[in-house]
CSV table of C-alpha atoms and ligand atoms in Angstrom, one decimal:
chain,number,residue,atom,x,y,z
C,1,UNK,CA,-28.5,-41.6,-119.1
C,2,UNK,CA,-26.7,-45.7,-119.6
C,3,UNK,CA,-28.4,-47.4,-122.3
C,4,UNK,CA,-29.2,-50.9,-123.3
C,5,UNK,CA,-26.8,-52.3,-126.0
C,6,UNK,CA,-26.8,-52.4,-129.2
C,7,UNK,CA,-29.7,-55.3,-131.0
C,8,UNK,CA,-30.4,-55.9,-127.2
C,9,UNK,CA,-34.5,-54.6,-126.4
C,10,UNK,CA,-36.2,-53.9,-124.0
C,11,UNK,CA,-39.5,-56.4,-123.1
C,12,UNK,CA,-42.4,-54.3,-121.6
C,13,UNK,CA,-45.7,-54.6,-121.0
C,14,UNK,CA,-48.4,-54.9,-122.2
C,15,UNK,CA,-46.3,-56.7,-125.0
C,16,UNK,CA,-44.9,-58.7,-122.4
C,17,UNK,CA,-48.4,-59.8,-121.8
C,18,UNK,CA,-48.0,-61.7,-125.5
C,19,UNK,CA,-45.3,-63.5,-124.9
C,20,UNK,CA,-47.3,-64.7,-121.6
C,21,UNK,CA,-49.5,-65.9,-124.1
C,22,UNK,CA,-47.7,-67.5,-126.7
C,23,UNK,CA,-45.5,-69.4,-124.0
C,24,UNK,CA,-48.7,-70.6,-122.7
C,25,UNK,CA,-50.4,-71.6,-125.4
C,26,UNK,CA,-47.1,-73.7,-127.0
C,27,UNK,CA,-46.6,-75.4,-123.2
C,28,UNK,CA,-50.0,-76.8,-123.6
C,29,UNK,CA,-49.2,-78.3,-126.9
C,30,UNK,CA,-45.6,-79.5,-126.0
C,31,UNK,CA,-47.1,-81.3,-123.0
C,32,UNK,CA,-50.6,-82.7,-125.2
C,33,UNK,CA,-47.6,-84.5,-127.4
C,34,UNK,CA,-45.6,-85.8,-124.8
C,35,UNK,CA,-42.5,-83.1,-124.4
C,36,UNK,CA,-41.2,-82.5,-120.8
C,37,UNK,CA,-39.6,-78.7,-120.2
C,38,UNK,CA,-35.5,-78.6,-119.9
C,39,UNK,CA,-33.7,-75.3,-118.9
C,40,UNK,CA,-30.1,-75.0,-119.9
C,41,UNK,CA,-26.9,-72.4,-119.3
C,42,UNK,CA,-26.7,-69.6,-121.4
C,43,UNK,CA,-23.4,-69.6,-121.2
C,44,UNK,CA,-21.3,-72.9,-122.8
C,45,UNK,CA,-17.9,-73.8,-124.4
C,46,UNK,CA,-17.0,-71.9,-127.4
C,47,UNK,CA,-15.8,-75.4,-128.7
C,48,UNK,CA,-19.7,-77.0,-128.2
C,49,UNK,CA,-20.9,-74.6,-130.8
C,50,UNK,CA,-18.0,-74.1,-133.5
C,51,UNK,CA,-17.9,-78.5,-133.2
C,52,UNK,CA,-22.0,-79.1,-133.9
C,53,UNK,CA,-23.2,-75.6,-136.0
C,54,UNK,CA,-20.8,-75.9,-138.4
C,55,UNK,CA,-17.1,-73.5,-138.9
C,56,UNK,CA,-18.5,-72.3,-142.2
C,57,UNK,CA,-21.8,-71.2,-141.2
C,58,UNK,CA,-22.6,-67.4,-140.8
C,59,UNK,CA,-23.4,-68.2,-136.7
C,60,UNK,CA,-20.1,-69.3,-136.3
C,61,UNK,CA,-18.0,-67.3,-138.5
C,62,UNK,CA,-19.3,-64.0,-137.9
C,63,UNK,CA,-22.0,-64.2,-135.3
C,64,UNK,CA,-21.2,-65.6,-131.9
C,65,UNK,CA,-20.4,-63.7,-128.7
C,66,UNK,CA,-17.2,-65.1,-127.5
C,67,UNK,CA,-15.1,-64.1,-125.1
C,68,UNK,CA,-12.7,-65.4,-122.5
C,69,UNK,CA,-13.6,-66.2,-119.0
C,70,UNK,CA,-11.3,-65.6,-115.9
C,71,UNK,CA,-9.3,-68.6,-116.3
C,72,UNK,CA,-8.3,-67.8,-120.0
C,73,UNK,CA,-11.5,-70.7,-121.5
C,74,UNK,CA,-13.2,-69.9,-124.0
C,75,UNK,CA,-16.9,-68.9,-123.4
C,76,UNK,CA,-19.8,-68.3,-126.1
C,77,UNK,CA,-23.4,-66.6,-124.7
C,78,UNK,CA,-25.5,-69.6,-127.4
C,79,UNK,CA,-26.7,-68.7,-130.4
C,80,UNK,CA,-29.4,-71.9,-130.6
C,81,UNK,CA,-30.5,-74.4,-128.3
C,82,UNK,CA,-30.1,-77.9,-130.4
C,83,UNK,CA,-26.8,-77.8,-129.5
C,84,UNK,CA,-26.8,-77.2,-125.5
C,85,UNK,CA,-29.8,-79.9,-125.2
C,86,UNK,CA,-27.7,-82.7,-127.0
C,87,UNK,CA,-24.8,-81.4,-124.5
C,88,UNK,CA,-27.2,-81.9,-121.5
C,89,UNK,CA,-28.3,-85.2,-123.2
C,90,UNK,CA,-25.0,-86.8,-123.2
C,91,UNK,CA,-23.6,-85.3,-119.8
C,92,UNK,CA,-26.9,-86.5,-118.1
C,93,UNK,CA,-26.9,-89.4,-119.3
C,94,UNK,CA,-30.9,-89.4,-120.9
C,95,UNK,CA,-30.1,-91.8,-123.3
C,96,UNK,CA,-31.5,-94.5,-120.4
C,97,UNK,CA,-34.7,-96.0,-121.8
C,98,UNK,CA,-36.2,-97.1,-125.3
C,99,UNK,CA,-38.6,-94.6,-126.1
C,100,UNK,CA,-38.1,-91.0,-127.7
C,101,UNK,CA,-36.9,-88.4,-125.2
C,102,UNK,CA,-38.8,-85.6,-125.9
C,103,UNK,CA,-38.0,-81.6,-124.6
C,104,UNK,CA,-39.2,-78.1,-125.8
C,105,UNK,CA,-37.0,-75.2,-123.8
C,106,UNK,CA,-37.5,-71.3,-123.7
C,107,UNK,CA,-35.0,-68.6,-123.5
C,108,UNK,CA,-32.7,-66.1,-125.4
C,109,UNK,CA,-30.4,-66.4,-128.0
C,110,UNK,CA,-27.1,-63.9,-128.5
C,111,UNK,CA,-26.1,-63.3,-132.4
C,112,UNK,CA,-24.0,-60.5,-133.0
C,113,UNK,CA,-26.1,-59.5,-136.1
C,114,UNK,CA,-26.9,-56.3,-137.1
C,115,UNK,CA,-29.7,-54.9,-135.7
C,116,UNK,CA,-33.2,-54.1,-137.6
C,117,UNK,CA,-36.5,-55.0,-137.5
C,118,UNK,CA,-37.2,-58.7,-136.5
C,119,UNK,CA,-33.6,-59.5,-136.1
C,120,UNK,CA,-32.1,-58.7,-132.7
C,121,UNK,CA,-28.6,-59.3,-130.9
C,122,UNK,CA,-30.4,-60.7,-127.9
C,123,UNK,CA,-33.4,-62.6,-129.6
C,124,UNK,CA,-35.5,-65.5,-127.9
C,125,UNK,CA,-37.0,-68.9,-129.4
C,126,UNK,CA,-39.1,-71.7,-128.4
C,127,UNK,CA,-37.8,-75.3,-129.5
C,128,UNK,CA,-37.8,-78.3,-129.3
C,129,UNK,CA,-35.8,-81.7,-130.0
C,130,UNK,CA,-36.9,-85.2,-130.4
C,131,UNK,CA,-34.2,-87.5,-129.7
C,132,UNK,CA,-33.8,-91.5,-130.3
C,133,UNK,CA,-36.4,-91.5,-132.9
C,134,UNK,CA,-36.1,-92.4,-137.2
C,135,UNK,CA,-39.1,-93.5,-137.7
C,136,UNK,CA,-40.9,-90.5,-140.6
C,137,UNK,CA,-43.4,-90.3,-138.2
C,138,UNK,CA,-41.3,-88.2,-136.0
C,139,UNK,CA,-40.2,-85.7,-138.2
C,140,UNK,CA,-44.2,-85.5,-139.2
C,141,UNK,CA,-45.5,-84.9,-135.8
C,142,UNK,CA,-42.9,-82.4,-134.8
C,143,UNK,CA,-44.1,-80.2,-138.1
C,144,UNK,CA,-48.1,-81.5,-137.2
C,145,UNK,CA,-47.1,-80.0,-133.7
C,146,UNK,CA,-45.2,-77.0,-134.8
C,147,UNK,CA,-48.3,-75.8,-137.2
C,148,UNK,CA,-50.8,-76.5,-134.3
C,149,UNK,CA,-49.3,-73.6,-131.8
C,150,UNK,CA,-50.0,-71.6,-135.1
C,151,UNK,CA,-53.2,-72.8,-135.4
C,152,UNK,CA,-54.4,-72.6,-131.8
C,153,UNK,CA,-52.3,-68.7,-132.1
C,154,UNK,CA,-54.6,-67.8,-135.0
C,155,UNK,CA,-51.6,-67.0,-136.7
C,156,UNK,CA,-52.4,-67.4,-140.3
C,157,UNK,CA,-50.7,-66.1,-143.5
C,158,UNK,CA,-47.9,-69.2,-142.8
C,159,UNK,CA,-46.3,-71.5,-146.0
C,160,UNK,CA,-43.8,-74.3,-144.5
C,161,UNK,CA,-41.7,-75.5,-146.9
C,162,UNK,CA,-39.9,-78.6,-146.4
C,163,UNK,CA,-36.7,-80.0,-148.1
C,164,UNK,CA,-34.3,-83.6,-147.6
C,165,UNK,CA,-30.8,-82.9,-146.7
C,166,UNK,CA,-30.0,-86.3,-147.6
C,167,UNK,CA,-28.2,-88.6,-145.2
C,168,UNK,CA,-24.4,-90.0,-145.2
C,169,UNK,CA,-24.8,-92.3,-147.9
C,170,UNK,CA,-26.1,-90.1,-150.6
C,171,UNK,CA,-25.3,-86.3,-149.6
C,172,UNK,CA,-20.8,-87.0,-149.9
C,173,UNK,CA,-21.4,-87.6,-153.7
C,174,UNK,CA,-23.9,-84.6,-154.2
C,175,UNK,CA,-21.1,-82.6,-152.8
C,176,UNK,CA,-18.7,-83.9,-154.5
C,177,UNK,CA,-20.5,-83.2,-158.3
C,178,UNK,CA,-21.2,-79.9,-156.3
C,179,UNK,CA,-17.5,-78.6,-155.1
C,180,UNK,CA,-16.7,-79.5,-159.0
C,181,UNK,CA,-19.0,-77.2,-160.7
C,182,UNK,CA,-18.0,-74.5,-158.7
C,183,UNK,CA,-15.1,-75.0,-159.1
C,184,UNK,CA,-15.5,-74.3,-162.9
C,185,UNK,CA,-18.0,-71.5,-162.4
C,186,UNK,CA,-16.0,-70.3,-159.0
C,187,UNK,CA,-15.7,-66.8,-160.5
C,188,UNK,CA,-19.4,-66.2,-160.5
C,189,UNK,CA,-20.2,-66.8,-157.1
C,190,UNK,CA,-19.9,-64.2,-154.8
C,191,UNK,CA,-16.3,-64.0,-152.5
C,192,UNK,CA,-18.5,-65.5,-148.9
C,193,UNK,CA,-19.4,-68.4,-151.5
C,194,UNK,CA,-16.3,-68.8,-152.9
C,195,UNK,CA,-14.7,-69.1,-149.9
C,196,UNK,CA,-17.5,-71.3,-148.4
C,197,UNK,CA,-17.6,-73.4,-151.7
C,198,UNK,CA,-14.7,-75.5,-150.5
C,199,UNK,CA,-15.7,-76.3,-146.7
C,200,UNK,CA,-19.5,-77.2,-147.3
C,201,UNK,CA,-20.8,-76.4,-150.5
C,202,UNK,CA,-24.3,-76.4,-149.5
C,203,UNK,CA,-23.8,-73.6,-147.9
C,204,UNK,CA,-23.8,-71.4,-151.4
C,205,UNK,CA,-27.6,-72.1,-151.6
C,206,UNK,CA,-28.1,-69.7,-148.7
C,207,UNK,CA,-26.8,-67.3,-150.0
C,208,UNK,CA,-28.5,-63.6,-150.8
C,209,UNK,CA,-26.5,-62.3,-153.4
C,210,UNK,CA,-28.9,-62.4,-156.8
C,211,UNK,CA,-26.2,-63.3,-159.0
C,212,UNK,CA,-25.3,-66.7,-156.5
C,213,UNK,CA,-29.2,-67.5,-156.6
C,214,UNK,CA,-29.3,-67.5,-160.6
C,215,UNK,CA,-26.5,-69.7,-161.3
C,216,UNK,CA,-27.7,-71.8,-158.1
C,217,UNK,CA,-30.8,-71.9,-160.7
C,218,UNK,CA,-29.1,-74.4,-162.8
C,219,UNK,CA,-27.2,-76.4,-160.3
C,220,UNK,CA,-29.1,-80.1,-160.0
C,221,UNK,CA,-29.7,-80.1,-155.8
C,222,UNK,CA,-29.7,-82.6,-153.7
C,223,UNK,CA,-33.1,-83.8,-153.9
C,224,UNK,CA,-32.3,-84.6,-157.5
C,225,UNK,CA,-29.7,-87.4,-156.2
C,226,UNK,CA,-31.4,-88.6,-152.8
C,227,UNK,CA,-30.8,-92.3,-151.8
C,228,UNK,CA,-33.6,-94.9,-152.0
C,229,UNK,CA,-33.5,-94.6,-147.6
C,230,UNK,CA,-33.8,-90.8,-147.8
C,231,UNK,CA,-37.0,-90.5,-150.4
C,232,UNK,CA,-39.1,-92.9,-148.8
C,233,UNK,CA,-38.6,-91.5,-145.9
C,234,UNK,CA,-39.9,-87.9,-147.5
C,235,UNK,CA,-42.0,-89.4,-148.8
C,236,UNK,CA,-43.8,-90.5,-145.7
C,237,UNK,CA,-43.3,-87.6,-143.9
C,238,UNK,CA,-45.0,-85.3,-147.0
C,239,UNK,CA,-48.1,-88.2,-146.9
C,240,UNK,CA,-48.8,-87.5,-143.4
C,241,UNK,CA,-48.5,-83.6,-143.3
C,242,UNK,CA,-51.3,-84.2,-146.8
C,243,UNK,CA,-53.1,-87.2,-144.7
C,244,UNK,CA,-53.5,-83.9,-142.3
C,245,UNK,CA,-54.0,-81.3,-144.3
C,246,UNK,CA,-50.9,-79.3,-143.5
C,247,UNK,CA,-50.1,-77.4,-146.7
C,248,UNK,CA,-46.6,-76.9,-147.7
C,249,UNK,CA,-44.3,-76.1,-150.6
C,250,UNK,CA,-41.6,-78.1,-151.3
C,251,UNK,CA,-38.1,-76.3,-151.9
C,252,UNK,CA,-35.3,-78.9,-153.3
C,253,UNK,CA,-33.1,-75.4,-152.7
C,254,UNK,CA,-33.4,-74.9,-148.8
C,255,UNK,CA,-30.5,-75.8,-147.0
C,256,UNK,CA,-31.3,-74.5,-143.5
C,257,UNK,CA,-28.2,-72.1,-141.8
C,258,UNK,CA,-26.6,-75.1,-140.0
C,259,UNK,CA,-24.3,-78.1,-140.8
C,260,UNK,CA,-25.7,-80.8,-139.2
C,261,UNK,CA,-28.9,-81.2,-140.5
C,262,UNK,CA,-30.0,-84.7,-142.6
C,263,UNK,CA,-32.7,-85.7,-144.4
C,264,UNK,CA,-35.7,-83.4,-143.0
C,265,UNK,CA,-35.0,-80.1,-143.1
C,266,UNK,CA,-38.3,-77.0,-143.3
C,267,UNK,CA,-39.2,-73.5,-142.4
C,268,UNK,CA,-42.4,-71.8,-141.6
C,269,UNK,CA,-42.0,-68.3,-143.4
C,270,UNK,CA,-44.5,-65.3,-143.5
C,271,UNK,CA,-45.6,-62.9,-146.2
C,272,UNK,CA,-46.0,-60.3,-143.4
C,273,UNK,CA,-42.8,-59.7,-141.4
C,274,UNK,CA,-40.9,-57.8,-144.7
C,275,UNK,CA,-37.0,-59.1,-145.2
C,276,UNK,CA,-37.6,-61.4,-141.9
C,277,UNK,CA,-39.5,-63.8,-143.3
C,278,UNK,CA,-38.6,-67.0,-140.8
C,279,UNK,CA,-41.0,-67.3,-138.0
C,280,UNK,CA,-39.4,-70.9,-137.7
C,281,UNK,CA,-37.0,-73.3,-139.5
C,282,UNK,CA,-36.0,-77.3,-137.9
C,283,UNK,CA,-35.1,-80.5,-139.2
C,284,UNK,CA,-33.5,-83.8,-138.3
C,285,UNK,CA,-29.9,-83.9,-136.8
C,286,UNK,CA,-29.2,-87.6,-136.9
C,287,UNK,CA,-25.1,-87.3,-137.0
C,288,UNK,CA,-24.8,-85.0,-134.4
C,289,UNK,CA,-25.0,-86.3,-130.7
C,290,UNK,CA,-22.5,-89.0,-132.3
C,291,UNK,CA,-20.5,-86.3,-133.2
C,292,UNK,CA,-20.1,-84.7,-129.4
C,293,UNK,CA,-19.6,-87.9,-128.0
C,294,UNK,CA,-22.4,-89.4,-127.3
C,295,UNK,CA,-24.8,-92.3,-128.4
C,296,UNK,CA,-25.1,-92.7,-131.9
C,297,UNK,CA,-29.0,-91.7,-132.0
C,298,UNK,CA,-31.3,-89.8,-134.2
C,299,UNK,CA,-32.7,-86.4,-133.9
C,300,UNK,CA,-34.9,-83.9,-134.9
C,301,UNK,CA,-36.0,-80.7,-133.7
C,302,UNK,CA,-37.3,-76.8,-134.2
C,303,UNK,CA,-36.7,-73.7,-133.4
C,304,UNK,CA,-39.8,-70.3,-133.3
C,305,UNK,CA,-38.6,-67.0,-133.0
C,306,UNK,CA,-40.5,-65.9,-130.4
C,307,UNK,CA,-40.0,-61.8,-131.4
C,308,UNK,CA,-40.8,-62.6,-134.9
C,309,UNK,CA,-44.1,-64.9,-133.9
C,310,UNK,CA,-45.0,-62.5,-131.1
C,311,UNK,CA,-45.8,-59.4,-134.2
C,312,UNK,CA,-48.3,-61.6,-135.6
C,313,UNK,CA,-50.6,-62.5,-132.7
C,314,UNK,CA,-53.3,-60.1,-131.8
C,315,UNK,CA,-52.9,-58.2,-128.3
C,316,UNK,CA,-57.3,-58.7,-127.9
C,317,UNK,CA,-56.0,-62.4,-127.8
C,318,UNK,CA,-53.2,-62.2,-125.5
C,319,UNK,CA,-55.3,-59.9,-123.1
C,320,UNK,CA,-58.2,-62.7,-122.8
C,321,UNK,CA,-55.7,-64.6,-121.1
C,322,UNK,CA,-55.7,-61.9,-118.1
C,323,UNK,CA,-57.9,-62.6,-115.3
C,324,UNK,CA,-59.8,-59.0,-115.2
C,325,UNK,CA,-59.1,-56.5,-112.4
C,326,UNK,CA,-61.4,-55.2,-110.2
C,327,UNK,CA,-59.7,-51.3,-109.0
C,328,UNK,CA,-61.1,-50.0,-106.0
C,329,UNK,CA,-61.9,-46.2,-106.1
C,330,UNK,CA,-61.6,-44.9,-102.5
C,331,UNK,CA,-62.8,-41.0,-101.2
C,332,UNK,CA,-61.3,-40.8,-97.7
C,333,UNK,CA,-59.2,-42.5,-95.1
C,334,UNK,CA,-62.1,-44.8,-93.6
C,335,UNK,CA,-62.8,-45.9,-97.3
C,336,UNK,CA,-59.5,-46.8,-98.3
C,337,UNK,CA,-58.9,-48.7,-94.7
C,338,UNK,CA,-61.8,-51.1,-95.9
C,339,UNK,CA,-60.6,-51.0,-99.0
C,340,UNK,CA,-56.9,-52.4,-98.1
C,341,UNK,CA,-59.0,-55.4,-96.6
C,342,UNK,CA,-61.2,-56.1,-99.0
C,343,UNK,CA,-59.0,-56.3,-101.7
C,344,UNK,CA,-56.3,-58.6,-99.5
C,345,UNK,CA,-59.5,-60.9,-99.3
C,346,UNK,CA,-60.3,-61.0,-103.2
C,347,UNK,CA,-56.7,-61.5,-104.3
C,348,UNK,CA,-56.4,-63.7,-101.6
C,349,UNK,CA,-59.2,-65.7,-103.2
C,350,UNK,CA,-56.9,-65.6,-106.1
C,351,UNK,CA,-59.0,-62.5,-108.0
C,352,UNK,CA,-57.2,-59.9,-109.3
C,353,UNK,CA,-58.0,-56.3,-107.4
C,354,UNK,CA,-55.5,-53.2,-107.0
C,355,UNK,CA,-56.5,-50.1,-105.4
C,356,UNK,CA,-54.4,-46.4,-105.3
C,357,UNK,CA,-52.4,-44.9,-102.0
C,358,UNK,CA,-52.0,-41.7,-103.6
C,359,UNK,CA,-55.8,-39.2,-102.4
C,360,UNK,CA,-55.8,-38.7,-105.6
C,361,UNK,CA,-59.9,-36.6,-106.8
C,362,UNK,CA,-62.7,-40.0,-107.9
C,363,UNK,CA,-61.7,-38.6,-111.8
C,364,UNK,CA,-58.2,-39.8,-111.2
C,365,UNK,CA,-59.3,-42.7,-109.9
C,366,UNK,CA,-61.4,-43.4,-112.9
C,367,UNK,CA,-58.7,-42.8,-115.2
C,368,UNK,CA,-56.0,-44.5,-113.5
C,369,UNK,CA,-59.0,-47.7,-113.6
C,370,UNK,CA,-59.7,-47.0,-117.3
C,371,UNK,CA,-55.4,-47.1,-117.7
C,372,UNK,CA,-55.2,-50.2,-116.4
C,373,UNK,CA,-57.9,-51.5,-118.4
C,374,UNK,CA,-60.2,-52.8,-115.7
C,375,UNK,CA,-63.1,-54.7,-116.1
C,376,UNK,CA,-65.0,-52.8,-112.8
C,377,UNK,CA,-64.8,-50.4,-110.9
C,378,UNK,CA,-65.9,-50.6,-107.1
C,379,UNK,CA,-66.8,-47.2,-105.6
C,380,UNK,CA,-66.8,-46.7,-101.9
C,381,UNK,CA,-67.2,-43.3,-99.5
C,382,UNK,CA,-67.9,-42.8,-95.9
C,383,UNK,CA,-71.7,-43.0,-97.3
C,384,UNK,CA,-70.7,-46.5,-98.4
C,385,UNK,CA,-69.5,-48.0,-95.7
C,386,UNK,CA,-71.7,-46.5,-93.7
C,387,UNK,CA,-74.6,-48.7,-95.8
C,388,UNK,CA,-72.3,-51.6,-96.3
C,389,UNK,CA,-73.1,-51.4,-99.9
C,390,UNK,CA,-71.1,-49.4,-102.8
C,391,UNK,CA,-71.8,-49.0,-106.8
C,392,UNK,CA,-70.3,-51.8,-108.6
C,393,UNK,CA,-69.3,-49.9,-112.6
C,394,UNK,CA,-69.0,-52.7,-115.4
C,395,UNK,CA,-66.5,-50.5,-117.3
C,396,UNK,CA,-67.3,-52.5,-120.6
C,397,UNK,CA,-71.1,-52.3,-120.4
C,398,UNK,CA,-71.1,-49.1,-118.7
C,399,UNK,CA,-73.6,-50.1,-116.2
C,400,UNK,CA,-73.3,-49.5,-112.5
C,401,UNK,CA,-75.3,-51.7,-109.6
C,402,UNK,CA,-75.0,-51.5,-106.1
C,403,UNK,CA,-73.5,-54.8,-104.4
C,404,UNK,CA,-73.7,-55.4,-100.7
C,405,UNK,CA,-69.5,-55.0,-99.7
C,406,UNK,CA,-70.0,-58.6,-97.8
C,407,UNK,CA,-70.9,-60.8,-101.0
C,408,UNK,CA,-68.8,-58.7,-103.5
C,409,UNK,CA,-66.3,-62.3,-103.6
C,410,UNK,CA,-69.1,-64.1,-104.8
C,411,UNK,CA,-70.5,-61.4,-107.0
C,412,UNK,CA,-67.0,-61.2,-108.3
C,413,UNK,CA,-67.2,-65.1,-109.0
C,414,UNK,CA,-70.6,-64.5,-110.6
C,415,UNK,CA,-69.2,-61.9,-112.9
C,416,UNK,CA,-65.9,-63.6,-114.0
C,417,UNK,CA,-66.1,-64.9,-118.0
C,418,UNK,CA,-64.7,-68.1,-118.8
C,419,UNK,CA,-60.9,-68.1,-118.6
C,420,UNK,CA,-59.9,-68.4,-122.3
C,421,UNK,CA,-58.5,-72.0,-122.4
C,422,UNK,CA,-55.7,-72.2,-124.3
P,501,LIG,P1,-32.6,-65.5,-140.5
P,501,LIG,O1,-32.9,-66.4,-142.1
P,501,LIG,O2,-33.6,-65.4,-140.5
P,501,LIG,O3,-31.3,-65.4,-140.3
P,501,LIG,P2,-32.1,-68.3,-139.7
P,501,LIG,O4,-32.2,-69.1,-140.3
P,501,LIG,O5,-30.6,-67.8,-139.0
P,501,LIG,O6,-33.2,-67.6,-139.9
P,501,LIG,P3,-32.6,-70.4,-136.9
P,501,LIG,O7,-30.9,-70.2,-136.2
P,501,LIG,O8,-33.2,-71.2,-137.6
P,501,LIG,O9,-33.0,-68.7,-137.9
P,501,LIG,O10,-33.0,-70.0,-136.1
P,501,LIG,C1,-35.0,-70.0,-135.9
P,501,LIG,C2,-36.0,-69.0,-136.0
P,501,LIG,O11,-34.8,-67.9,-135.0
P,501,LIG,C3,-35.9,-68.1,-137.0
P,501,LIG,O12,-36.8,-68.4,-137.8
P,501,LIG,C4,-35.6,-66.5,-137.0
P,501,LIG,O13,-37.9,-66.5,-136.1
P,501,LIG,C5,-35.4,-66.2,-134.9
P,501,LIG,N1,-34.3,-66.1,-135.1
P,501,LIG,C6,-33.0,-66.2,-136.0
P,501,LIG,N2,-31.9,-64.9,-135.9
P,501,LIG,C7,-32.8,-64.2,-134.8
P,501,LIG,C8,-32.6,-63.1,-134.7
P,501,LIG,N3,-30.9,-62.1,-134.8
P,501,LIG,N4,-33.5,-62.0,-133.9
P,501,LIG,C9,-34.8,-62.6,-134.1
P,501,LIG,N5,-34.9,-63.4,-134.4
P,501,LIG,C10,-34.3,-63.8,-135.2
P,502,LIG,MG1,-29.9,-66.0,-139.5
């Protein structure tokens, strides 16, 4: 038996209904905030990621799916979407016009991590990127948008954690101070941090080791060292979150796993997922577009982990998006022939209808209908054909009524519950 690659999961029904639901809700929210969808290749030149994400990050150091193609060029399956969005933005000259460009995208990401619950080697993200705006209102808008997705999906028990990572005016001095501090207390840091503290000392805050965390508790944070502009920016973002009653916690040690962030960084965590507690994360990346050879434009974005989000959703809510199924149970050749015609007509009108072709007993067909979650079953035999009327069983209420076959579409139209608006 050939098995799936380690860390790569098949997504099966009914779980797919949950995914459909969360993607539909997210799309609707993005559209209402003026975002448009962008779809990008899964494969990019390795250089795109090594240059943007940062050489001393977990992703670039040990998580990338990198290989040489047939011409010997180094290719990487994308570990995240921002770098690709920026590449596409520059390459397609999407910078025309002064308005903020707002994009969203959804799809698989690849990271060579140790697979466990909530952590896979192929996983999926919903990504949001706004390019060309520096105003703190835009930071607030993205966070409000993100929280609106959770609100509509009825996901509760989330905590929004925010920080500011400073800018090229204030961060370098802080990094030097940090480097000097680490140079003195370096022996106590874990080997990973010792190595990283030279290249990018901020990374150390992301370390999971307890000794490192204890050491860091005494170290000044970037929040203490922000320049006036960064302070004003952060204050305005937080003021807007307050105004719209979005609760948050400031964590001056939140740095996130990517190097390109400036100013606002945020994460949404939950207590319901055990160790893998981050559902979404994002931040501002003002220097990235220029670094990758594009215009000097500020930007901000976030990513939601779809696997983690899906586990927080109720299956019932997801099922509400599905149109209810009418199953036609048939007895005999003639009835099956008529049923086939009937379901075709119903499908043609946009209803969800099905029947079975395997000649099973009525009882077996009722079981099938149940397993499929049918809302109604129409029972069609020779007698019903002759009468032009057949019993329609409402599976949820357990009631049964005789209905005329000719007026079935009209009857179904009356029976359709309000489809859930998202
Ligand atoms: P973590 O701290 O859990 O490793 P991260 O900081 O590496 O997360 P990001 O790069 O910010 O994650 O990606 C955004 C979101 O994507 C995360 O909050 C998480 O929900 C999801 N995610 C990241 N890596 C994985 C993975 N290997 N499997 C499943 N979901 C993931
Ligand atoms: Mg990670």
